[in-house]
Tab-separated table of C-alpha atoms and ligand atoms in Angstrom:
chain	number	residue	atom	x	y	z
O	1	MET	CA	0.009	0.019	-0.097
O	2	ALA	CA	1.217	3.554	-0.953
O	3	ILE	CA	2.374	5.593	2.086
O	4	ALA	CA	-0.133	8.408	1.004
O	5	GLU	CA	-3.209	6.023	1.272
O	6	LEU	CA	-2.671	5.023	4.528
O	7	ASN	CA	-4.507	6.280	7.707
O	8	HIS	CA	-2.158	8.058	9.453
O	9	ARG	CA	-4.286	8.601	12.920
O	10	ILE	CA	-2.666	10.464	15.795
O	11	TRP	CA	-3.471	9.880	19.280
O	12	ASP	CA	-2.258	13.105	20.592
O	13	PRO	CA	-1.433	15.456	17.976
O	14	VAL	CA	-0.474	18.472	19.928
O	15	HIS	CA	2.401	16.862	21.420
O	16	GLU	CA	3.221	14.457	18.477
O	17	CYS	CA	3.803	16.718	16.005
O	18	LEU	CA	5.445	19.873	17.940
O	19	ALA	CA	8.041	21.888	15.989
O	20	ARG	CA	11.526	20.821	17.200
O	21	ALA	CA	11.884	24.355	18.865
O	22	ASP	CA	8.735	23.876	21.158
O	23	LEU	CA	9.503	20.249	21.937
O	24	GLU	CA	12.699	21.298	23.181
O	25	ARG	CA	11.424	24.057	25.369
O	26	LEU	CA	9.025	21.746	26.731
O	27	GLN	CA	12.063	19.105	27.455
O	28	LEU	CA	13.865	21.662	29.239
O	29	GLU	CA	11.038	22.743	31.236
O	30	ARG	CA	10.567	19.103	32.573
O	31	LEU	CA	14.135	18.114	32.557
O	32	HIS	CA	14.447	20.994	35.264
O	33	SER	CA	11.628	19.967	37.422
O	34	THR	CA	12.932	16.335	37.236
O	35	LEU	CA	16.395	16.904	38.366
O	36	GLU	CA	15.030	19.212	41.315
O	37	ARG	CA	12.870	16.282	42.681
O	38	VAL	CA	15.598	13.322	42.149
O	39	TYR	CA	18.456	15.659	43.794
O	40	HIS	CA	16.091	15.975	46.777
O	41	ARG	CA	14.467	12.934	46.991
O	42	VAL	CA	16.683	10.301	45.843
O	43	PRO	CA	20.078	9.983	48.043
O	44	CYS	CA	21.648	7.984	45.085
O	45	TYR	CA	21.189	10.851	42.720
O	46	GLN	CA	22.317	13.424	45.091
O	47	GLU	CA	25.368	11.184	45.701
O	48	LYS	CA	26.271	10.916	42.311
O	49	PHE	CA	25.656	14.525	41.397
O	50	ARG	CA	28.029	15.600	44.265
O	51	GLN	CA	30.680	12.959	43.019
O	52	ALA	CA	30.365	14.641	39.327
O	53	GLY	CA	30.423	17.893	40.809
O	54	ILE	CA	27.362	19.222	39.141
O	55	THR	CA	24.141	20.752	40.950
O	56	PRO	CA	20.522	20.572	39.114
O	57	GLY	CA	20.781	24.304	38.990
O	58	GLU	CA	23.904	24.180	36.537
O	59	VAL	CA	21.906	22.319	33.776
O	60	ARG	CA	20.962	25.276	31.864
O	61	THR	CA	20.433	23.812	28.143
O	62	LEU	CA	19.377	20.485	26.948
O	63	ARG	CA	23.380	20.152	26.045
O	64	ASP	CA	24.174	20.395	29.562
O	65	LEU	CA	22.674	17.190	30.156
O	66	ALA	CA	25.928	15.391	28.975
O	67	ARG	CA	27.548	16.923	32.057
O	68	LEU	CA	25.238	14.273	34.078
O	69	PRO	CA	26.484	10.996	35.268
O	70	PHE	CA	24.784	8.025	33.935
O	71	THR	CA	22.149	5.580	35.982
O	72	THR	CA	22.903	2.056	35.390
O	73	LYS	CA	21.322	-1.294	36.016
O	74	GLU	CA	23.876	-1.490	38.873
O	75	ASP	CA	22.331	1.389	40.399
O	76	LEU	CA	18.753	-0.043	40.580
O	77	ARG	CA	20.191	-3.089	41.881
O	78	LEU	CA	22.395	-1.451	44.695
O	79	ASN	CA	19.179	0.179	45.633
O	80	TYR	CA	16.948	-2.832	45.658
O	81	PRO	CA	14.103	-2.586	46.017
O	82	TYR	CA	12.898	0.736	46.788
O	83	GLY	CA	16.115	3.157	47.092
O	84	MET	CA	15.394	4.916	43.866
O	85	LEU	CA	11.564	6.101	44.527
O	86	ALA	CA	11.193	9.607	44.486
O	87	VAL	CA	7.477	9.678	46.297
O	88	PRO	CA	6.658	8.180	49.519
O	89	MET	CA	5.358	4.615	49.281
O	90	ARG	CA	1.829	5.508	49.946
O	91	ASP	CA	1.958	7.203	46.583
O	92	VAL	CA	2.951	4.195	44.664
O	93	VAL	CA	0.037	2.427	43.363
O	94	ARG	CA	1.689	-0.403	40.943
O	95	ILE	CA	4.892	-2.422	41.149
O	96	HIS	CA	6.057	-3.892	38.246
O	97	SER	CA	10.032	-5.737	37.809
O	98	SER	CA	12.337	-6.331	34.837
O	99	SER	CA	13.091	-10.229	34.297
O	100	GLY	CA	15.900	-10.250	36.021
O	101	THR	CA	17.665	-13.203	34.418
O	102	THR	CA	20.701	-12.515	36.826
O	103	GLY	CA	20.499	-12.060	40.119
O	104	LYS	CA	17.926	-9.801	41.921
O	105	PRO	CA	15.251	-8.209	39.425
O	106	THR	CA	15.313	-4.391	39.100
O	107	VAL	CA	11.932	-3.070	40.692
O	108	VAL	CA	10.084	-0.226	39.195
O	109	GLY	CA	7.059	1.539	40.870
O	110	TYR	CA	4.331	3.663	39.451
O	111	SER	CA	2.079	6.678	40.837
O	112	ARG	CA	-1.405	7.246	39.789
O	113	ASN	CA	-0.003	9.672	37.173
O	114	ASP	CA	2.614	7.454	35.782
O	115	LEU	CA	-0.153	4.904	34.810
O	116	ASN	CA	-1.937	7.573	33.521
O	117	THR	CA	1.038	8.763	31.380
O	118	TRP	CA	1.939	5.217	30.472
O	119	SER	CA	-1.555	4.151	29.093
O	120	GLU	CA	-1.503	7.404	26.928
O	121	LEU	CA	1.665	6.380	25.304
O	122	VAL	CA	0.875	3.208	24.735
O	123	ALA	CA	-2.523	4.653	23.253
O	124	ARG	CA	-0.036	6.706	21.000
O	125	PHE	CA	1.703	3.583	19.272
O	126	MET	CA	-1.472	1.422	19.066
O	127	THR	CA	-2.948	4.454	17.343
O	128	ALA	CA	0.042	4.826	15.063
O	129	ALA	CA	-0.150	1.191	14.129
O	130	GLY	CA	-3.819	1.535	13.245
O	131	VAL	CA	-5.747	0.270	15.997
O	132	SER	CA	-8.760	1.829	17.121
O	133	ALA	CA	-11.930	1.209	19.265
O	134	ASP	CA	-13.190	-0.992	16.758
O	135	ASP	CA	-10.653	-3.255	17.609
O	136	ILE	CA	-10.403	-6.553	19.461
O	137	VAL	CA	-7.016	-6.870	21.034
O	138	HIS	CA	-5.479	-10.120	22.064
O	139	ILE	CA	-2.827	-10.005	24.594
O	140	ALA	CA	-0.893	-12.789	24.586
O	141	PHE	CA	2.089	-11.276	27.042
O	142	GLY	CA	2.335	-12.861	29.964
O	143	TYR	CA	0.665	-10.952	32.890
O	144	GLY	CA	2.318	-10.363	35.920
O	145	LEU	CA	5.487	-8.506	36.923
O	146	PHE	CA	6.369	-8.161	33.638
O	147	THR	CA	5.489	-4.879	31.977
O	148	GLY	CA	4.179	-6.059	28.468
O	149	ALA	CA	0.753	-7.200	29.428
O	150	PHE	CA	-0.424	-4.584	31.709
O	151	GLY	CA	0.926	-1.539	29.441
O	152	LEU	CA	-0.770	-2.911	26.416
O	153	HIS	CA	-3.930	-3.664	28.440
O	154	TYR	CA	-4.470	-0.173	29.693
O	155	GLY	CA	-3.392	1.364	26.588
O	156	ALA	CA	-5.705	-0.337	24.572
O	157	GLU	CA	-8.598	0.355	26.850
O	158	LYS	CA	-7.674	3.540	26.877
O	159	ILE	CA	-8.269	4.121	22.941
O	160	GLY	CA	-11.780	2.234	23.536
O	161	ALA	CA	-10.755	-1.231	22.015
O	162	THR	CA	-11.965	-4.406	23.293
O	163	VAL	CA	-9.221	-6.365	25.281
O	164	ILE	CA	-8.828	-10.229	25.751
O	165	PRO	CA	-6.330	-10.529	28.418
O	166	ILE	CA	-5.699	-14.378	27.476
O	167	SER	CA	-1.864	-14.133	28.539
O	168	GLY	CA	0.818	-16.340	27.472
O	169	GLY	CA	1.074	-20.320	26.824
O	170	ASN	CA	-1.015	-22.862	25.757
O	171	THR	CA	-0.953	-21.932	21.995
O	172	ASP	CA	-3.741	-24.167	20.656
O	173	ARG	CA	-6.403	-22.405	23.046
O	174	GLN	CA	-4.960	-18.930	21.905
O	175	ILE	CA	-5.855	-20.055	18.099
O	176	MET	CA	-9.219	-21.310	19.222
O	177	ILE	CA	-10.140	-17.833	21.107
O	178	MET	CA	-8.612	-15.822	18.240
O	179	GLU	CA	-10.723	-17.822	16.139
O	180	ASP	CA	-13.967	-17.610	17.892
O	181	TYR	CA	-13.443	-14.242	19.315
O	182	ARG	CA	-12.552	-12.545	16.166
O	183	SER	CA	-9.459	-11.099	17.663
O	184	SER	CA	-8.174	-8.294	14.859
O	185	VAL	CA	-4.758	-7.191	16.824
O	186	LEU	CA	-2.427	-9.793	18.320
O	187	VAL	CA	-0.051	-8.542	21.241
O	188	CYS	CA	2.839	-10.495	22.002
O	189	THR	CA	6.812	-10.912	21.247
O	190	PRO	CA	7.821	-11.581	17.602
O	191	SER	CA	8.865	-15.011	18.362
O	192	TYR	CA	5.606	-15.981	19.934
O	193	ALA	CA	3.907	-14.863	16.792
O	194	MET	CA	6.139	-16.852	14.934
O	195	THR	CA	5.365	-19.953	17.229
O	196	ILE	CA	1.348	-19.030	16.813
O	197	ALA	CA	2.002	-18.943	12.735
O	198	ASP	CA	3.609	-22.009	13.008
O	199	ARG	CA	1.311	-24.252	15.241
O	200	ILE	CA	-1.834	-22.601	12.785
O	201	GLU	CA	-0.109	-24.364	9.792
O	202	ARG	CA	0.946	-27.568	11.607
O	203	MET	CA	-3.113	-27.979	13.199
O	204	GLY	CA	-3.888	-27.946	9.697
O	205	HIS	CA	-5.752	-24.356	10.609
O	206	SER	CA	-6.011	-21.745	7.659
O	207	ARG	CA	-5.133	-18.105	8.518
O	208	GLN	CA	-8.515	-17.230	6.656
O	209	ASN	CA	-10.299	-18.476	9.856
O	210	LEU	CA	-8.361	-15.416	11.661
O	211	SER	CA	-9.526	-11.854	11.898
O	212	LEU	CA	-6.100	-10.667	12.535
O	213	ARG	CA	-5.276	-7.313	11.185
O	214	VAL	CA	-2.568	-6.244	12.881
O	215	GLY	CA	0.254	-7.138	14.883
O	216	LEU	CA	2.071	-5.245	18.097
O	217	PHE	CA	5.292	-6.890	18.604
O	218	GLY	CA	8.313	-5.764	20.865
O	219	ALA	CA	10.210	-6.473	24.006
O	220	GLU	CA	12.934	-8.430	21.814
O	221	PRO	CA	15.215	-7.741	18.783
O	222	TRP	CA	13.937	-9.110	15.781
O	223	SER	CA	14.789	-8.737	11.871
O	224	GLU	CA	13.059	-7.166	8.961
O	225	GLU	CA	13.216	-10.528	7.335
O	226	LEU	CA	11.192	-12.019	10.520
O	227	ARG	CA	8.547	-9.245	10.149
O	228	ARG	CA	8.068	-10.089	6.402
O	229	GLU	CA	7.779	-14.120	7.382
O	230	ILE	CA	5.502	-12.962	10.123
O	231	GLU	CA	3.151	-10.432	7.816
O	232	GLN	CA	2.968	-13.225	5.101
O	233	ARG	CA	2.388	-16.220	7.484
O	234	LEU	CA	-0.613	-14.375	9.554
O	235	GLY	CA	-1.835	-12.118	6.619
O	236	ILE	CA	-1.144	-9.111	8.777
O	237	ILE	CA	0.376	-5.722	9.351
O	238	ALA	CA	3.244	-6.389	11.813
O	239	THR	CA	4.475	-3.389	13.816
O	240	ASP	CA	7.555	-2.820	16.275
O	241	ASN	CA	7.194	-1.209	19.577
O	242	TYR	CA	10.143	-0.661	22.267
O	243	GLY	CA	10.455	-0.018	26.220
O	244	LEU	CA	12.224	-0.974	28.903
O	245	SER	CA	10.734	-1.623	32.325
O	246	GLU	CA	13.532	0.733	34.099
O	247	VAL	CA	12.109	3.387	32.235
O	248	MET	CA	8.462	2.478	31.941
O	249	GLY	CA	7.985	-0.253	30.268
O	250	PRO	CA	6.207	-0.674	26.500
O	251	GLY	CA	5.052	2.894	25.210
O	252	VAL	CA	8.801	4.457	24.834
O	253	ALA	CA	8.620	4.245	21.156
O	254	GLY	CA	6.515	2.638	18.505
O	255	GLU	CA	6.199	2.460	14.826
O	256	CYS	CA	3.619	4.281	12.504
O	257	LEU	CA	2.478	2.453	9.594
O	258	VAL	CA	5.302	4.003	7.604
O	259	LYS	CA	7.491	1.598	9.552
O	260	ARG	CA	10.613	3.561	8.946
O	261	GLY	CA	11.653	3.580	12.975
O	262	MET	CA	10.179	3.829	16.023
O	263	HIS	CA	8.858	7.242	17.153
O	264	ILE	CA	9.994	7.797	20.626
O	265	PHE	CA	7.731	9.868	22.743
O	266	GLU	CA	10.486	12.805	23.124
O	267	ASP	CA	8.051	15.005	25.202
O	268	HIS	CA	8.457	12.231	27.637
O	269	PHE	CA	11.980	10.935	27.299
O	270	ILE	CA	14.954	12.541	26.370
O	271	ALA	CA	17.068	10.072	23.781
O	272	GLU	CA	20.781	10.081	23.502
O	273	ILE	CA	23.043	8.045	21.457
O	274	ILE	CA	26.749	7.591	23.079
O	275	ASP	CA	29.775	5.276	22.227
O	276	PRO	CA	29.515	2.430	24.596
O	277	ASP	CA	33.012	2.453	25.571
O	278	SER	CA	33.819	6.005	26.065
O	279	GLY	CA	30.072	7.130	27.049
O	280	GLU	CA	30.856	10.346	24.843
O	281	VAL	CA	27.700	11.637	23.133
O	282	LEU	CA	27.418	10.928	19.429
O	283	PRO	CA	26.102	12.976	16.499
O	284	PRO	CA	22.655	12.761	14.842
O	285	GLY	CA	22.865	9.987	12.766
O	286	ALA	CA	25.367	7.837	14.448
O	287	VAL	CA	24.808	4.183	15.812
O	288	GLY	CA	25.691	3.757	19.372
O	289	GLU	CA	23.875	3.012	22.808
O	290	LEU	CA	20.487	4.714	23.358
O	291	VAL	CA	20.445	6.575	26.867
O	292	LEU	CA	17.220	7.930	28.156
O	293	THR	CA	16.167	10.279	30.796
O	294	THR	CA	12.580	10.332	32.027
O	295	LEU	CA	10.830	14.069	32.331
O	296	THR	CA	7.207	12.889	33.617
O	297	LYS	CA	7.809	10.101	35.672
O	298	GLU	CA	7.027	10.574	39.258
O	299	ALA	CA	7.774	7.363	41.273
O	300	ILE	CA	11.153	6.283	39.735
O	301	PRO	CA	12.274	8.961	37.305
O	302	VAL	CA	15.779	7.915	35.958
O	303	ILE	CA	18.170	10.495	34.613
O	304	ARG	CA	20.627	9.264	31.408
O	305	TYR	CA	20.015	5.454	32.005
O	306	ARG	CA	22.110	3.593	29.910
O	307	THR	CA	19.937	0.974	28.058
O	308	ARG	CA	22.312	-1.268	26.502
O	309	ASP	CA	20.560	-1.080	23.326
O	310	ILE	CA	22.207	-0.205	20.014
O	311	THR	CA	20.326	1.640	17.599
O	312	ARG	CA	20.222	4.895	15.210
O	313	LEU	CA	18.074	8.073	15.457
O	314	HIS	CA	16.311	9.770	12.724
O	315	TYR	CA	15.277	13.174	13.205
O	316	GLU	CA	13.878	13.962	9.450
O	317	ARG	CA	9.612	14.728	9.624
O	318	CYS	CA	8.004	11.294	9.168
O	319	ALA	CA	5.459	11.033	6.069
O	320	CYS	CA	2.716	10.159	8.610
O	321	GLY	CA	3.278	13.832	10.273
O	322	ARG	CA	4.679	13.007	13.397
O	323	THR	CA	7.897	15.299	14.214
O	324	LEU	CA	9.093	13.072	16.917
O	325	ALA	CA	12.635	11.254	16.286
O	326	ARG	CA	12.489	7.672	15.375
O	327	MET	CA	14.841	4.856	16.431
O	328	GLU	CA	15.838	2.256	14.010
O	329	LYS	CA	15.077	-1.312	15.172
O	330	THR	CA	17.696	-2.369	17.728
O	331	ARG	CA	20.412	-4.546	16.636
O	332	GLY	CA	20.157	-6.075	20.120
O	333	ARG	CA	21.425	-5.187	23.349
O	334	SER	CA	25.368	-4.350	23.470
O	335	ASP	CA	25.434	-7.200	26.299
O	336	ASP	CA	23.873	-9.771	23.759
O	337	MET	CA	26.639	-8.916	21.291
O	338	LEU	CA	28.908	-12.005	20.923
O	339	ILE	CA	32.414	-11.496	20.621
O	340	ILE	CA	33.701	-14.445	18.456
O	341	LYS	CA	37.371	-14.871	17.568
O	342	GLY	CA	37.436	-10.754	18.495
O	343	VAL	CA	34.737	-9.889	15.834
O	344	ASN	CA	31.086	-8.545	17.420
O	345	VAL	CA	28.008	-10.523	16.248
O	346	PHE	CA	24.803	-9.865	16.748
O	347	PRO	CA	22.239	-12.617	16.731
O	348	THR	CA	19.647	-10.630	14.743
O	349	GLN	CA	22.650	-10.537	11.878
O	350	ILE	CA	22.299	-14.068	11.558
O	351	GLU	CA	18.727	-14.087	11.500
O	352	GLU	CA	18.730	-11.655	8.332
O	353	VAL	CA	20.911	-14.317	6.693
O	354	LEU	CA	18.923	-17.421	7.473
O	355	PHE	CA	15.604	-15.823	6.333
O	356	GLN	CA	17.025	-15.095	2.763
O	357	VAL	CA	17.977	-18.741	2.301
O	358	GLU	CA	15.345	-20.608	0.987
O	359	GLY	CA	14.561	-23.640	3.030
O	360	CYS	CA	15.593	-22.598	6.212
O	361	GLU	CA	12.652	-22.076	8.766
O	362	PRO	CA	12.667	-19.154	11.169
O	363	HIS	CA	13.708	-21.088	13.804
O	364	TYR	CA	17.358	-21.095	15.002
O	365	GLN	CA	19.887	-21.481	17.865
O	366	LEU	CA	23.238	-20.125	18.472
O	367	VAL	CA	25.594	-22.130	20.374
O	368	VAL	CA	28.900	-20.462	21.435
O	369	ASP	CA	31.939	-22.567	22.619
O	370	ARG	CA	35.816	-22.274	23.239
O	371	VAL	CA	37.508	-25.324	22.059
O	372	ASP	CA	41.431	-25.404	22.188
O	373	ASN	CA	41.256	-21.547	23.308
O	374	ALA	CA	39.360	-20.626	19.896
O	375	ASP	CA	35.951	-19.439	19.923
O	376	THR	CA	33.474	-21.584	17.938
O	377	LEU	CA	29.874	-20.498	16.597
O	378	GLU	CA	27.495	-23.231	15.792
O	379	VAL	CA	24.016	-21.922	13.868
O	380	GLN	CA	21.587	-24.850	14.428
O	381	VAL	CA	18.703	-23.985	11.855
O	382	GLU	CA	15.469	-25.809	11.367
O	383	VAL	CA	14.892	-26.847	7.728
O	384	ASN	CA	12.028	-27.842	6.097
O	385	GLU	CA	11.192	-31.644	5.146
O	386	THR	CA	12.175	-31.079	1.374
O	387	ILE	CA	15.773	-30.632	2.182
O	388	PHE	CA	16.438	-32.631	5.461
O	389	PHE	CA	15.261	-35.635	3.908
O	390	ASP	CA	17.157	-35.222	0.654
O	391	GLU	CA	20.570	-36.919	-0.462
O	392	MET	CA	23.566	-35.974	1.651
O	393	LYS	CA	25.585	-34.333	-1.272
O	394	LYS	CA	22.430	-31.793	-1.670
O	395	GLN	CA	22.433	-31.176	2.168
O	396	ARG	CA	26.115	-30.644	2.194
O	397	ALA	CA	25.870	-27.857	-0.480
O	398	PHE	CA	23.088	-26.244	1.271
O	399	ILE	CA	25.127	-26.178	4.359
O	400	ASP	CA	28.202	-24.332	2.267
O	401	LEU	CA	25.916	-22.141	0.771
O	402	VAL	CA	24.676	-20.732	4.497
O	403	GLU	CA	27.967	-20.898	5.540
O	404	LYS	CA	29.331	-18.599	2.821
O	405	ARG	CA	26.750	-16.397	3.461
O	406	LEU	CA	27.193	-16.245	7.185
O	407	ALA	CA	31.078	-15.581	6.520
O	408	SER	CA	30.528	-12.738	4.211
O	409	ILE	CA	28.142	-10.866	6.395
O	410	LEU	CA	29.799	-11.615	9.853
O	411	ASN	CA	33.397	-11.733	9.038
O	412	VAL	CA	33.972	-14.702	10.973
O	413	SER	CA	33.363	-18.419	10.190
O	414	ALA	CA	30.178	-19.990	11.328
O	415	LYS	CA	29.332	-23.866	11.536
O	416	VAL	CA	25.977	-24.765	10.309
O	417	LYS	CA	24.109	-27.629	11.720
O	418	LEU	CA	20.829	-28.520	10.193
O	419	VAL	CA	17.897	-29.877	12.787
O	420	GLU	CA	14.856	-31.366	12.214
O	421	PRO	CA	11.764	-29.147	11.852
O	422	ALA	CA	10.173	-28.289	15.322
O	423	SER	CA	13.129	-29.496	17.456
O	424	ILE	CA	14.345	-26.001	18.512
O	425	PRO	CA	12.403	-25.010	21.616
O	426	ARG	CA	9.215	-22.427	21.018
O	427	HIS	CA	8.863	-19.273	22.883
O	428	GLU	CA	6.074	-17.923	24.652
O	429	GLY	CA	7.871	-15.084	25.669
O	430	LYS	CA	11.247	-13.400	25.048
O	431	ALA	CA	13.508	-15.930	22.719
O	432	GLN	CA	16.455	-17.315	24.365
O	433	ARG	CA	18.530	-17.786	20.927
O	434	VAL	CA	22.261	-18.163	22.485
O	435	ILE	CA	23.516	-21.028	24.441
O	436	ASP	CA	27.061	-19.536	25.252
O	437	LYS	CA	29.021	-22.303	26.896
O	438	ARG	CA	31.955	-20.249	27.541
O	439	LYS	CA	30.157	-18.769	30.375
O	440	ARG	CA	29.792	-21.859	32.293
J	1	DLL	O1	10.489	-5.547	27.058
J	1	DLL	C1	9.110	-3.865	27.947
J	1	DLL	C2	8.316	-4.255	26.909
J	1	DLL	C3	7.129	-5.097	26.535
J	1	DLL	C4	8.748	-3.471	25.464
J	1	DLL	C5	6.422	-5.408	25.567
J	1	DLL	C6	7.600	-3.706	24.266
J	1	DLL	C7	6.789	-4.396	24.410
J	1	DLL	P1	12.197	-5.506	29.932
J	1	DLL	O2	11.626	-6.944	30.173
J	1	DLL	O3	12.523	-4.496	30.824
J	1	DLL	O4	10.989	-4.702	29.264
J	1	DLL	O5	13.217	-5.541	28.685
J	1	DLL	C8	13.601	-4.463	28.146
J	1	DLL	O6	13.946	-5.700	25.992
J	1	DLL	O7	16.394	-2.863	26.816
J	1	DLL	C9	15.605	-4.245	24.903
J	1	DLL	O8	16.772	-4.956	24.923
J	1	DLL	C10	14.394	-5.503	24.598
J	1	DLL	N1	13.556	-4.521	23.770
J	1	DLL	C11	12.308	-4.152	24.189
J	1	DLL	N2	11.110	-3.878	22.965
J	1	DLL	C12	12.385	-4.168	22.033
J	1	DLL	C13	12.092	-4.028	20.537
J	1	DLL	C14	10.091	-4.929	28.123
J	1	DLL	N3	11.034	-3.599	19.947
J	1	DLL	C15	14.645	-4.828	26.951
J	1	DLL	N4	12.982	-4.241	19.857
J	1	DLL	C16	15.236	-3.439	26.307
J	1	DLL	C17	14.378	-4.833	20.501
J	1	DLL	C18	13.480	-4.765	22.642
J	1	DLL	N5	14.540	-4.833	21.713
C-alpha cells in the first residue's frame, strides 16, 4: 500500500507533532523539574551529582545534560528494592519488575499519574499502528511483574478497544480464542507470533479463519526478515514497539504505518546516543547505545539511563506527520552482542541471513563455545522437510551456501547444523537464542 493511502491517525497531535524548538523548550522545562526532584528526594542521585561536581541549577540547556552522570542497572540493583523511589510509598500504586535473568530483578514503581501517562503513551503507538476502538486486542504477553501485558492492556482500553487478556501459553487455546472471538490485533513477542503461525499451519488450520489485521510486537530484537515472514504467514501488518521496565515498560517508542523506525515519545523521554565504550555523546545519525532520561515520571524517574540497546536515531519529519525522532530497530543489546574471535556479532545479523535462504525455517539457535582456546560458533537451524530428507550431497551443498553467506556478513566463520523441523524450543515470551558455553 502506498504511504499516502495509509490512514495516519494520531492519538495526541499536539504533542506528537510539535515543532522541534517547542519540543525542546518543553523538554528543558520538564528536565529542570525532574532534576530538582531526584536531587532532593533520591540519595543515590544526590551522591552521583555530588561526585560529578554538578547541581541541577547548573543544567541550563539540553546540551548540559551530557555533564550529568549515567544511571545503570547496577545503580538500581544497589538500591533494591525501593531505594530509587522519588515519592513516598503511599503514592506508589503499582509495582512491576524486569525479568532479572541474573541476580535480583530491578523493581519499578508507578504513581497514579505514571499509570495514566503510561496508558496514554501506549495509546499513541497503538493508534499509530492503526488500532482503534473497533478492534479486538488479543494480549498474549504473560500477565504479572513483566510490564508487557499490563502496559498494552491499559493502553488498549484507553483507546476504547476490546481487550482479551488471554496471557501467555497454551498456544492451541490461543488460536481457538483468536478464531472464535475474532481478535483483530495480536500483542506478543515476535518470536511467539512465529510460534503461533507455525502452530496454525501444523494444526492444519487456515489463517483465513482468523480476523487478525495488525500485530503489535516488541520486547525483543527482531529483523526485517522476521517481520516479512510474520506478515506473510499471518496475513497481517506487523509493527514494532520498544520499551524497558526501568524507564516505563512498553510505550517509550512505537512504529507508525510508514514502518521506518519507532517514534520516541520525546515529550516524555530525552534520547541520546553514546559511544558505549567512551560514554561520549555521538552526533545525530550515528549508531551507538541509547540513553534515556525520563521527563514526567514521578515514582522512579531515571536520569541518563544506559539501556545497552544499540540503535540509531533519525530526526527528519516522517511521512505520517509526526515530528518525533525515530529509532531504528535495535541491533540487540550491547550485552547480547557475541564476541567471536574478537569480531562483534549480533544474533539479528545471523537471523537476517538465515531468512534469506530458501529452505531455512525461521527457528534457530546459536551455540558458542571455546575449543582449544579458540571461539566457535554453531548455528543450528531448522530446515523444511524437503531439504532434510534429501540426499547427503545436496544437504552438504546447502550447508556450504549458508556458511558462505554467514561468513560474508559476519566476517567470522560459523558452522551450520541442520536440525529437524520443530526440534528447536519454541518461545512463549522472549526468545532465548544463544547458548554461550564459554560462560559456564
Ligand atoms: O520488554 C518492555 C516491553 C514489553 C517492550 C512489551 C515492548 C513490548 P524489559 O523486560 O525490561 O521490558 O526488557 C527491556 O527488551 O532493553 C531491549 O533490549 C528489549 N526490547 C524491548 N522492546 C524491544 C524491541 C520490556 N521492540 C529490553 N526491539 C530492552 C528490540 C526490544 N528489543
